[in-house]
PDB file of C-alpha atoms in Angstrom:
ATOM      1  CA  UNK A   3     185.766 175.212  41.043  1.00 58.00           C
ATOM      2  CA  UNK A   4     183.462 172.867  39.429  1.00 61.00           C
ATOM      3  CA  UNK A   5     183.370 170.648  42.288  1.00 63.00           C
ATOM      4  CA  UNK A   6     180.776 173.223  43.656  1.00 59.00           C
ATOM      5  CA  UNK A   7     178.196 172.283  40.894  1.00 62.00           C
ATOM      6  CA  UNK A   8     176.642 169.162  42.849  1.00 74.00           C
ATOM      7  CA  UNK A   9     173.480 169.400  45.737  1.00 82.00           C
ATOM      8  CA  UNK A  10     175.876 166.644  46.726  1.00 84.00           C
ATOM      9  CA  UNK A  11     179.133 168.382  47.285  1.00 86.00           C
ATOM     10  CA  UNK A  12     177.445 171.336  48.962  1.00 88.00           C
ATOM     11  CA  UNK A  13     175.444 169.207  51.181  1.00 87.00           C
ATOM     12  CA  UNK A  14     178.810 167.402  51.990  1.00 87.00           C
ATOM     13  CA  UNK A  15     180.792 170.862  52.628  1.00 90.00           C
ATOM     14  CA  UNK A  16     177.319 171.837  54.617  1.00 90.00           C
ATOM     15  CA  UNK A  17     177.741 168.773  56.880  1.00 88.00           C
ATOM     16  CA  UNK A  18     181.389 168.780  58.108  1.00 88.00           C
ATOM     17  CA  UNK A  19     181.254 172.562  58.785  1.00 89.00           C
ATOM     18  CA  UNK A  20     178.146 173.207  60.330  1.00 87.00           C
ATOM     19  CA  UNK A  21     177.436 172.778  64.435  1.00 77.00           C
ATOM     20  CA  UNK A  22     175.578 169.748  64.827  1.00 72.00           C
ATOM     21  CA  UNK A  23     174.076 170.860  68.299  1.00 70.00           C
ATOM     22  CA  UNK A  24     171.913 173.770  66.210  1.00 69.00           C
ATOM     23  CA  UNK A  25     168.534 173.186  64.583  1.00 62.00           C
ATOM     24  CA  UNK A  26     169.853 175.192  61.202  1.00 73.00           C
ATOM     25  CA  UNK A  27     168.883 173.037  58.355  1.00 80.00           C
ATOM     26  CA  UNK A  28     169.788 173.648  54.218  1.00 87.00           C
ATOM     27  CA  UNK A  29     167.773 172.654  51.352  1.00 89.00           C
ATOM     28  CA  UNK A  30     169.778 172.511  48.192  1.00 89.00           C
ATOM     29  CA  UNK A  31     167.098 173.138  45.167  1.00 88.00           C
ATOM     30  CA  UNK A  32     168.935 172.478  41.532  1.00 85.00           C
ATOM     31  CA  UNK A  33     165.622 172.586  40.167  1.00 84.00           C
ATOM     32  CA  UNK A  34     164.392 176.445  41.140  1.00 86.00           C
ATOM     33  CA  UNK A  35     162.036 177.904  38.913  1.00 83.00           C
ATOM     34  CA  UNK A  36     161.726 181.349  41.301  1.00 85.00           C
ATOM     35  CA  UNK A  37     163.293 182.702  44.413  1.00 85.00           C
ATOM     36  CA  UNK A  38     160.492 181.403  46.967  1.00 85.00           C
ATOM     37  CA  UNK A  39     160.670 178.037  45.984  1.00 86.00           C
ATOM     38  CA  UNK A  40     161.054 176.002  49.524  1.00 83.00           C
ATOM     39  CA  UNK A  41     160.567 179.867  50.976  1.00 83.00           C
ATOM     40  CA  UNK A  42     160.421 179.270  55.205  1.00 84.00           C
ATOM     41  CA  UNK A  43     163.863 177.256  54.636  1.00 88.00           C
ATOM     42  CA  UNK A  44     167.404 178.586  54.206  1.00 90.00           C
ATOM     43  CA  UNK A  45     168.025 177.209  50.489  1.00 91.00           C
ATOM     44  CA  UNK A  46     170.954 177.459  47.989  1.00 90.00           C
ATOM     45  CA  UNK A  47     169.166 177.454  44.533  1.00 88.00           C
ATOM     46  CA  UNK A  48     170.120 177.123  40.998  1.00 84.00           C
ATOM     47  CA  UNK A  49     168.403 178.594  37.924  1.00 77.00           C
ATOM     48  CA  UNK A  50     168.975 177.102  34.617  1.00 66.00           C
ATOM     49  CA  UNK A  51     168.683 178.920  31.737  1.00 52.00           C
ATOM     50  CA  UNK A  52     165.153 178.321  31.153  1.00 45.00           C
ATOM     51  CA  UNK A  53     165.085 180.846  34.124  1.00 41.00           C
ATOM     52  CA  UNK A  54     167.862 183.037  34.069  1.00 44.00           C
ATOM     53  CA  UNK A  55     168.090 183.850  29.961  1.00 48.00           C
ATOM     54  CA  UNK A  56     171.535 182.751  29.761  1.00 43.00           C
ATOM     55  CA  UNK A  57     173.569 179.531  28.573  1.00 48.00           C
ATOM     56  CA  UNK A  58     174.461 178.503  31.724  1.00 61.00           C
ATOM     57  CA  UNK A  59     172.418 179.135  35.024  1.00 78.00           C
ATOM     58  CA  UNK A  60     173.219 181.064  38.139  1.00 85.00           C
ATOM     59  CA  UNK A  61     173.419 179.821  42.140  1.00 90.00           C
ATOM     60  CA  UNK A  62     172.149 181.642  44.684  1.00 93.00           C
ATOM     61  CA  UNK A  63     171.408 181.445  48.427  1.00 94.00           C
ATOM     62  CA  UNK A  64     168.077 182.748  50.046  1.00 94.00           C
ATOM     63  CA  UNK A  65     167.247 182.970  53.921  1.00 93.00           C
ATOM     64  CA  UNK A  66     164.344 181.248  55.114  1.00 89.00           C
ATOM     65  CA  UNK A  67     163.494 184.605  55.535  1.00 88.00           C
ATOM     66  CA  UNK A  68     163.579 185.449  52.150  1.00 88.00           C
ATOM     67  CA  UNK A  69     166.468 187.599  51.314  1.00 91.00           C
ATOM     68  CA  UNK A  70     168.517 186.819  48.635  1.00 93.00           C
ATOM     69  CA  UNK A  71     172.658 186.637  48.025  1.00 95.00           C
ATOM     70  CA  UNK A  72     173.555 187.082  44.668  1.00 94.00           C
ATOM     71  CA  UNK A  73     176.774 187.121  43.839  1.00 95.00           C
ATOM     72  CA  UNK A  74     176.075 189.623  40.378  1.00 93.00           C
ATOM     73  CA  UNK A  75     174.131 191.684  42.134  1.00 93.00           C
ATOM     74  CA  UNK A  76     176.208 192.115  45.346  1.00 95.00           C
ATOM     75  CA  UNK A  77     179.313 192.945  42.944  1.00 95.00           C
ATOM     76  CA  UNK A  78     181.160 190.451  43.762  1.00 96.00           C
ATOM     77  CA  UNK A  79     181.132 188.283  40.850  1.00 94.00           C
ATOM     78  CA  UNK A  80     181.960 189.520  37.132  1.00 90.00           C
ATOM     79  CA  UNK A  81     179.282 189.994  35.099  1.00 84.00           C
ATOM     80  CA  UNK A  82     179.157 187.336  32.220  1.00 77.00           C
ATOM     81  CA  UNK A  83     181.839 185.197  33.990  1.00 81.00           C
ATOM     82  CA  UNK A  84     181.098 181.081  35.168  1.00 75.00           C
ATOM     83  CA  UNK A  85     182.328 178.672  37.453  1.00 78.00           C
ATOM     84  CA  UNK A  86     182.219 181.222  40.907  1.00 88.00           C
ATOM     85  CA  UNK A  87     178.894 181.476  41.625  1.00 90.00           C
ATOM     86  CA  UNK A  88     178.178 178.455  43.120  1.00 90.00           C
ATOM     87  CA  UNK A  89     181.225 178.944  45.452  1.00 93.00           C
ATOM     88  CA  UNK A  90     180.181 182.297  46.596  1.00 95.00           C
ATOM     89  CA  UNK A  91     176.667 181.171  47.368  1.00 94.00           C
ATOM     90  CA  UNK A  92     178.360 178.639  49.468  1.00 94.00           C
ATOM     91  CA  UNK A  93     180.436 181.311  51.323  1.00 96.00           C
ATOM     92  CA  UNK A  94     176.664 183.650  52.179  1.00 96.00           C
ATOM     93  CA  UNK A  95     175.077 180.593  53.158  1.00 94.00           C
ATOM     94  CA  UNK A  96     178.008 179.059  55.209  1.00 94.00           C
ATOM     95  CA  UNK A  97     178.287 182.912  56.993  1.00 95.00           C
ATOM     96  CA  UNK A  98     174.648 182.476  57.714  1.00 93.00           C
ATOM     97  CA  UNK A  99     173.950 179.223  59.162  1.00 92.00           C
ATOM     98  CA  UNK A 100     177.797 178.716  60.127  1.00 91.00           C
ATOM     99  CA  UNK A 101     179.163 181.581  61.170  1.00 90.00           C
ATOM    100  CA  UNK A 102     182.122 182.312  63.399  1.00 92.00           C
ATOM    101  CA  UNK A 103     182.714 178.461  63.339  1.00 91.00           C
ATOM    102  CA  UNK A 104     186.392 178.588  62.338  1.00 94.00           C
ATOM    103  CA  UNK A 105     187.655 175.687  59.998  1.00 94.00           C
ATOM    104  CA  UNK A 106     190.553 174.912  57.364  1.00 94.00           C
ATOM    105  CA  UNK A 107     194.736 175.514  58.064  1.00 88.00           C
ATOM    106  CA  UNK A 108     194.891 178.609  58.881  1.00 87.00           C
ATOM    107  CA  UNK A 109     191.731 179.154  60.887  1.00 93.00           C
ATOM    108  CA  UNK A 110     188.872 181.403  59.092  1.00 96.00           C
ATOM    109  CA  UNK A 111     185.612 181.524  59.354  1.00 95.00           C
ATOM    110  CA  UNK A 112     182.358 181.879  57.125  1.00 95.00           C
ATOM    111  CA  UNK A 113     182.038 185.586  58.350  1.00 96.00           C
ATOM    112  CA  UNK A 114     185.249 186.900  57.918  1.00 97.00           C
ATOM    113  CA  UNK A 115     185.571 185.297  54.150  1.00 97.00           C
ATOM    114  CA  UNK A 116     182.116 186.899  53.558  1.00 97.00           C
ATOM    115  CA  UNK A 117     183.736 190.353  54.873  1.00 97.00           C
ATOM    116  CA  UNK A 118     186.767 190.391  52.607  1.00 97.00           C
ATOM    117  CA  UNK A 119     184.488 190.265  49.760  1.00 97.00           C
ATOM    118  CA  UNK A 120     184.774 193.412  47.831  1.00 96.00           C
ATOM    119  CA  UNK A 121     181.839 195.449  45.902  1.00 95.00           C
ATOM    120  CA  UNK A 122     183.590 196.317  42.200  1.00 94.00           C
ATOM    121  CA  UNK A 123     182.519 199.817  41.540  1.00 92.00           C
ATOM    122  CA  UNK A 124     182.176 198.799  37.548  1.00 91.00           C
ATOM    123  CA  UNK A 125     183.020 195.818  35.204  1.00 89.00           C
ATOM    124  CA  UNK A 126     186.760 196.850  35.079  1.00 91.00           C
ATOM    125  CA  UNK A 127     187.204 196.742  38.311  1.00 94.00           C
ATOM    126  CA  UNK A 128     189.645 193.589  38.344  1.00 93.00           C
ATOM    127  CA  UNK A 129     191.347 194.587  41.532  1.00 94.00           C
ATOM    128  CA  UNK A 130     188.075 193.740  43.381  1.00 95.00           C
ATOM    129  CA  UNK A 131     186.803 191.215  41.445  1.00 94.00           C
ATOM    130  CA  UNK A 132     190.558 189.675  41.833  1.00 94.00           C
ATOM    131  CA  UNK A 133     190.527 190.259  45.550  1.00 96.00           C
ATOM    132  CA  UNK A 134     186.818 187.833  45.396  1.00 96.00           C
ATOM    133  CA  UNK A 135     188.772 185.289  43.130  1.00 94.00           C
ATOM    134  CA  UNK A 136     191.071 185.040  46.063  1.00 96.00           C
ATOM    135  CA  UNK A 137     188.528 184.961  48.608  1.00 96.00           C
ATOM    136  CA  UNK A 138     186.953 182.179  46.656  1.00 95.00           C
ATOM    137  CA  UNK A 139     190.378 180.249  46.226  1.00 95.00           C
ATOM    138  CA  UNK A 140     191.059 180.668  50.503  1.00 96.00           C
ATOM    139  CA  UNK A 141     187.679 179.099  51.133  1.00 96.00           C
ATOM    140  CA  UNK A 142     188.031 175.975  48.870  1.00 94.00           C
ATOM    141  CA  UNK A 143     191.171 175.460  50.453  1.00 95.00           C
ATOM    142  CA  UNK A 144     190.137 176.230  54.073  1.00 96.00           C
ATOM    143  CA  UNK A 145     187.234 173.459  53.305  1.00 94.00           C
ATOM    144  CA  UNK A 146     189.121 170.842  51.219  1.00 94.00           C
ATOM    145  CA  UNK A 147     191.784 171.175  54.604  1.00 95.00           C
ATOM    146  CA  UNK A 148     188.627 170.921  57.350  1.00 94.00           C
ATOM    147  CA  UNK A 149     187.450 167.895  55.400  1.00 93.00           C
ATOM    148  CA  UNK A 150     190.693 166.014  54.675  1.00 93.00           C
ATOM    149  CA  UNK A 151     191.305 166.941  58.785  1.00 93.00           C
ATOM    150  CA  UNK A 152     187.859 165.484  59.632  1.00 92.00           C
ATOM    151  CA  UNK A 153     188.438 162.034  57.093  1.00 92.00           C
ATOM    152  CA  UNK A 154     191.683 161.226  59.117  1.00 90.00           C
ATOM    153  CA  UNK A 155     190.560 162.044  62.603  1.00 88.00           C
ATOM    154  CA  UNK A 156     187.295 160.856  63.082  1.00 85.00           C
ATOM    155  CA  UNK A 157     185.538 157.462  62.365  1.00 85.00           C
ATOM    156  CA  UNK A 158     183.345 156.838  59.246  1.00 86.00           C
ATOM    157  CA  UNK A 159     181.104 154.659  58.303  1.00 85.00           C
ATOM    158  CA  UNK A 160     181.579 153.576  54.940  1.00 86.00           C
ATOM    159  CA  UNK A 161     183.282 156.620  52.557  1.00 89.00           C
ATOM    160  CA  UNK A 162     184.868 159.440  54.394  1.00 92.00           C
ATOM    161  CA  UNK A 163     184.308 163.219  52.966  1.00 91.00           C
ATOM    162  CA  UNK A 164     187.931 163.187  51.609  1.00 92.00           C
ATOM    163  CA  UNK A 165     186.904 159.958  49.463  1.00 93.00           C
ATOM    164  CA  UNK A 166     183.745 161.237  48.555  1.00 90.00           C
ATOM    165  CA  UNK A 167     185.613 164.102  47.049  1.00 90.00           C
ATOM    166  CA  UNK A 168     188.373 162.738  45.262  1.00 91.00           C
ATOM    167  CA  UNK A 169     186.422 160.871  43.488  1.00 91.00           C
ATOM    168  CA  UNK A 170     183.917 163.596  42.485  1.00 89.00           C
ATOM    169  CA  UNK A 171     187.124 165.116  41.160  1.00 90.00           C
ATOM    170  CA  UNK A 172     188.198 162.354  39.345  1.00 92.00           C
ATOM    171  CA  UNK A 173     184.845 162.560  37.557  1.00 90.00           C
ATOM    172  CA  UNK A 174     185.309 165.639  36.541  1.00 89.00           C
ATOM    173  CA  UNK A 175     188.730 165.412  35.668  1.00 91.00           C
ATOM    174  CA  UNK A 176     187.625 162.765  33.189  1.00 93.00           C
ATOM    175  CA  UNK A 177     184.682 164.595  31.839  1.00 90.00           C
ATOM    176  CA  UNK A 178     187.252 167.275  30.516  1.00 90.00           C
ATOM    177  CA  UNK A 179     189.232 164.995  29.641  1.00 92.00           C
ATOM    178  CA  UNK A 180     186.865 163.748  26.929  1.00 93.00           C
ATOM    179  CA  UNK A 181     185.891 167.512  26.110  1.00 91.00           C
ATOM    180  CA  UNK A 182     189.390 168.343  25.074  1.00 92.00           C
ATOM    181  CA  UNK A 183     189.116 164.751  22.862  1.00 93.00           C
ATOM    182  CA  UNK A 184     186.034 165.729  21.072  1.00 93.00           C
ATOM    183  CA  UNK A 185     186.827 169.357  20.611  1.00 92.00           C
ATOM    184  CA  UNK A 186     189.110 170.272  18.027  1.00 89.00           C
ATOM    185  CA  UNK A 187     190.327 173.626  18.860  1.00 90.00           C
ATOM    186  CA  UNK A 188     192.517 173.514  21.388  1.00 87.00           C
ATOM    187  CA  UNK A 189     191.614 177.291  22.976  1.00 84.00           C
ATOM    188  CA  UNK A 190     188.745 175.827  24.135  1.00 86.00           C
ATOM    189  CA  UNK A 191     190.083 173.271  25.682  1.00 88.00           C
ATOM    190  CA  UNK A 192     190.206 172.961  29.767  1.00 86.00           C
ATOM    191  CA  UNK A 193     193.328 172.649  31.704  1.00 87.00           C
ATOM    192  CA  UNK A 194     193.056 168.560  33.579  1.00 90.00           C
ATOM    193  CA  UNK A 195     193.674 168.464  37.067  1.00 91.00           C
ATOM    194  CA  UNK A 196     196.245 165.925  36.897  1.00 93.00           C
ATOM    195  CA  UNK A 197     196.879 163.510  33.778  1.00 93.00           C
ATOM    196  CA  UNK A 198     196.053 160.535  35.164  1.00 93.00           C
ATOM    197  CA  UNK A 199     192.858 160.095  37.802  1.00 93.00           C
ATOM    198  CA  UNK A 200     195.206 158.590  40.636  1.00 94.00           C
ATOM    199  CA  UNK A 201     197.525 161.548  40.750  1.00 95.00           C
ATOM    200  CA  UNK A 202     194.531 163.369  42.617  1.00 94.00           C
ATOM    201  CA  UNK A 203     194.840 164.408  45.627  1.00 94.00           C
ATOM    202  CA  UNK A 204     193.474 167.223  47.735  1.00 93.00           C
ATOM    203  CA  UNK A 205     197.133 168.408  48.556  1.00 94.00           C
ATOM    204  CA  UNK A 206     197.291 168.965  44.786  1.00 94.00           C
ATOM    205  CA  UNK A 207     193.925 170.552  44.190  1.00 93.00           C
ATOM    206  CA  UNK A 208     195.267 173.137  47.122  1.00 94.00           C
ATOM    207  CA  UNK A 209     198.450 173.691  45.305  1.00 94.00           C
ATOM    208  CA  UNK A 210     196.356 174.741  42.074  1.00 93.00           C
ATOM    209  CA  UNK A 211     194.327 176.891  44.568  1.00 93.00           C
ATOM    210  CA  UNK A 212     197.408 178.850  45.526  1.00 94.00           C
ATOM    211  CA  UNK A 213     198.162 179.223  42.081  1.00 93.00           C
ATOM    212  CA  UNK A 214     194.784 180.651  41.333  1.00 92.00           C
ATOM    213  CA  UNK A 215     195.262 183.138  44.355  1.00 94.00           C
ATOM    214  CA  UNK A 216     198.675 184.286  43.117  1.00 95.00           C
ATOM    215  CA  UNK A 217     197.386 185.110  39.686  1.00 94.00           C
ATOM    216  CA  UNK A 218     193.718 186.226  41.013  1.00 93.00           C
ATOM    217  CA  UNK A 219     193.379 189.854  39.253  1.00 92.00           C
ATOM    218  CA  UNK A 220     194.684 188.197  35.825  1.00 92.00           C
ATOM    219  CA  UNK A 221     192.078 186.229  35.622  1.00 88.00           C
ATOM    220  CA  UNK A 222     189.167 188.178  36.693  1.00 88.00           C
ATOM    221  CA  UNK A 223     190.361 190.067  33.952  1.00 88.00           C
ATOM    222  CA  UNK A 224     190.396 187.092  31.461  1.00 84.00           C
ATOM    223  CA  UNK A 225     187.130 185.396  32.922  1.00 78.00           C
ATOM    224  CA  UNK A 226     183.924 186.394  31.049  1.00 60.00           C
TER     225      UNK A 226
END
């Protein structure tokens, strides 16, 4: 779920979904110091901490008509819990600009992800915030499929999207790498993708999704 954190990646995701015969348009600001920043344009924006008060920063998406999706206040994300929010901006924005545009194996679309999101009634709610977890886990999946479709059925000029990808998960994948080396306790260390870079594949990263979907409620519970 990390891949989300990029302008790049979301612009990417943005670009192979969206209908290329409408005039919508997306800034992504990583850089937001308030919610109007590039108001009059539909924007995903991130707040770092400078903004938000916390350790880590918060994405959200804001219509060019100025109302906001926020995954914490919507419910749908667990308070105090990281690595979702930029996903779930990604799902408002996609059901705004997107759609009904089906993508992925099996079909869904922007709107109906958006409308299995559930509103937890209070911070123990795990069955909710589990059923989001999953929602979150079908969308990576249903875009990581629509992208690996597109890279093998259409002609690219230079990279394809799949490409791009892989390799933005290879960085990762050695970024924790070299967090687990220089961290001595091993509960804080992250769980690789794969142990080598070249084992990466999206068919993999889908795998792990399912795994993430079959075990959704458990960790909304641990998350936080």
């Amino acid at each position: 779920l990390q891949l989300a954190g990029t302008a790049a990646v979301i612009e990417t995701i943005f670009d192979c979904l969206s209908d290329p015969r409408t005039t919508q348009d997306l800034v992504v600001n990583t850089e937001a110091t308030k919610l109007t920043d590039g108001q009059g344009k539909n924007r995903v924006l991130f707040f770092g901490k400078e903004v938000a008060g916390t350790a880590v920063g918060h994405w959200v998406y804001c219509t060019a008509k100025g109302k906001e999706w926020n995954s914490y206040e919507k419910g749908h994300q667990k308070s105090g819990s990281h690595q979702f929010c930029q996903s779930f901006a990604q799902i408002y924005m996609l059901a705004d600009l997107v759609g009904d545009k089906e993508f992925g194996s099996p079909k869904t679309s922007a709107r109906k992800l958006l409308a299995n999101l559930q509103e937890a009634q209070n911070a123990k709610d795990f069955k909710s915030y589990g059923a989001n977890v999953r929602v979150v886990a079908m969308y990576w999946s249903a875009a990581l499929t629509e992208l690996q479709q597109q890279s093998q059925s259409t002609k690219w000029q230079g990279q394809t999207p799949e490409e791009y990808l892989l390799k933005e998960l290879q960085g990762i994948n050695q970024e924790l790498r070299e967090h687990n080396l220089q961290t001595r306790r091993k509960t804080e260390h992250f769980n690789l993708i794969a142990e080598r870079e070249e084992d990466i594949s999206i068919d993999l990263v889908i795998r792990k999704l399912e795994f993430i979907s079959r075990n959704a409620e458990e960790i909304a519970e641990l998350v936080g």
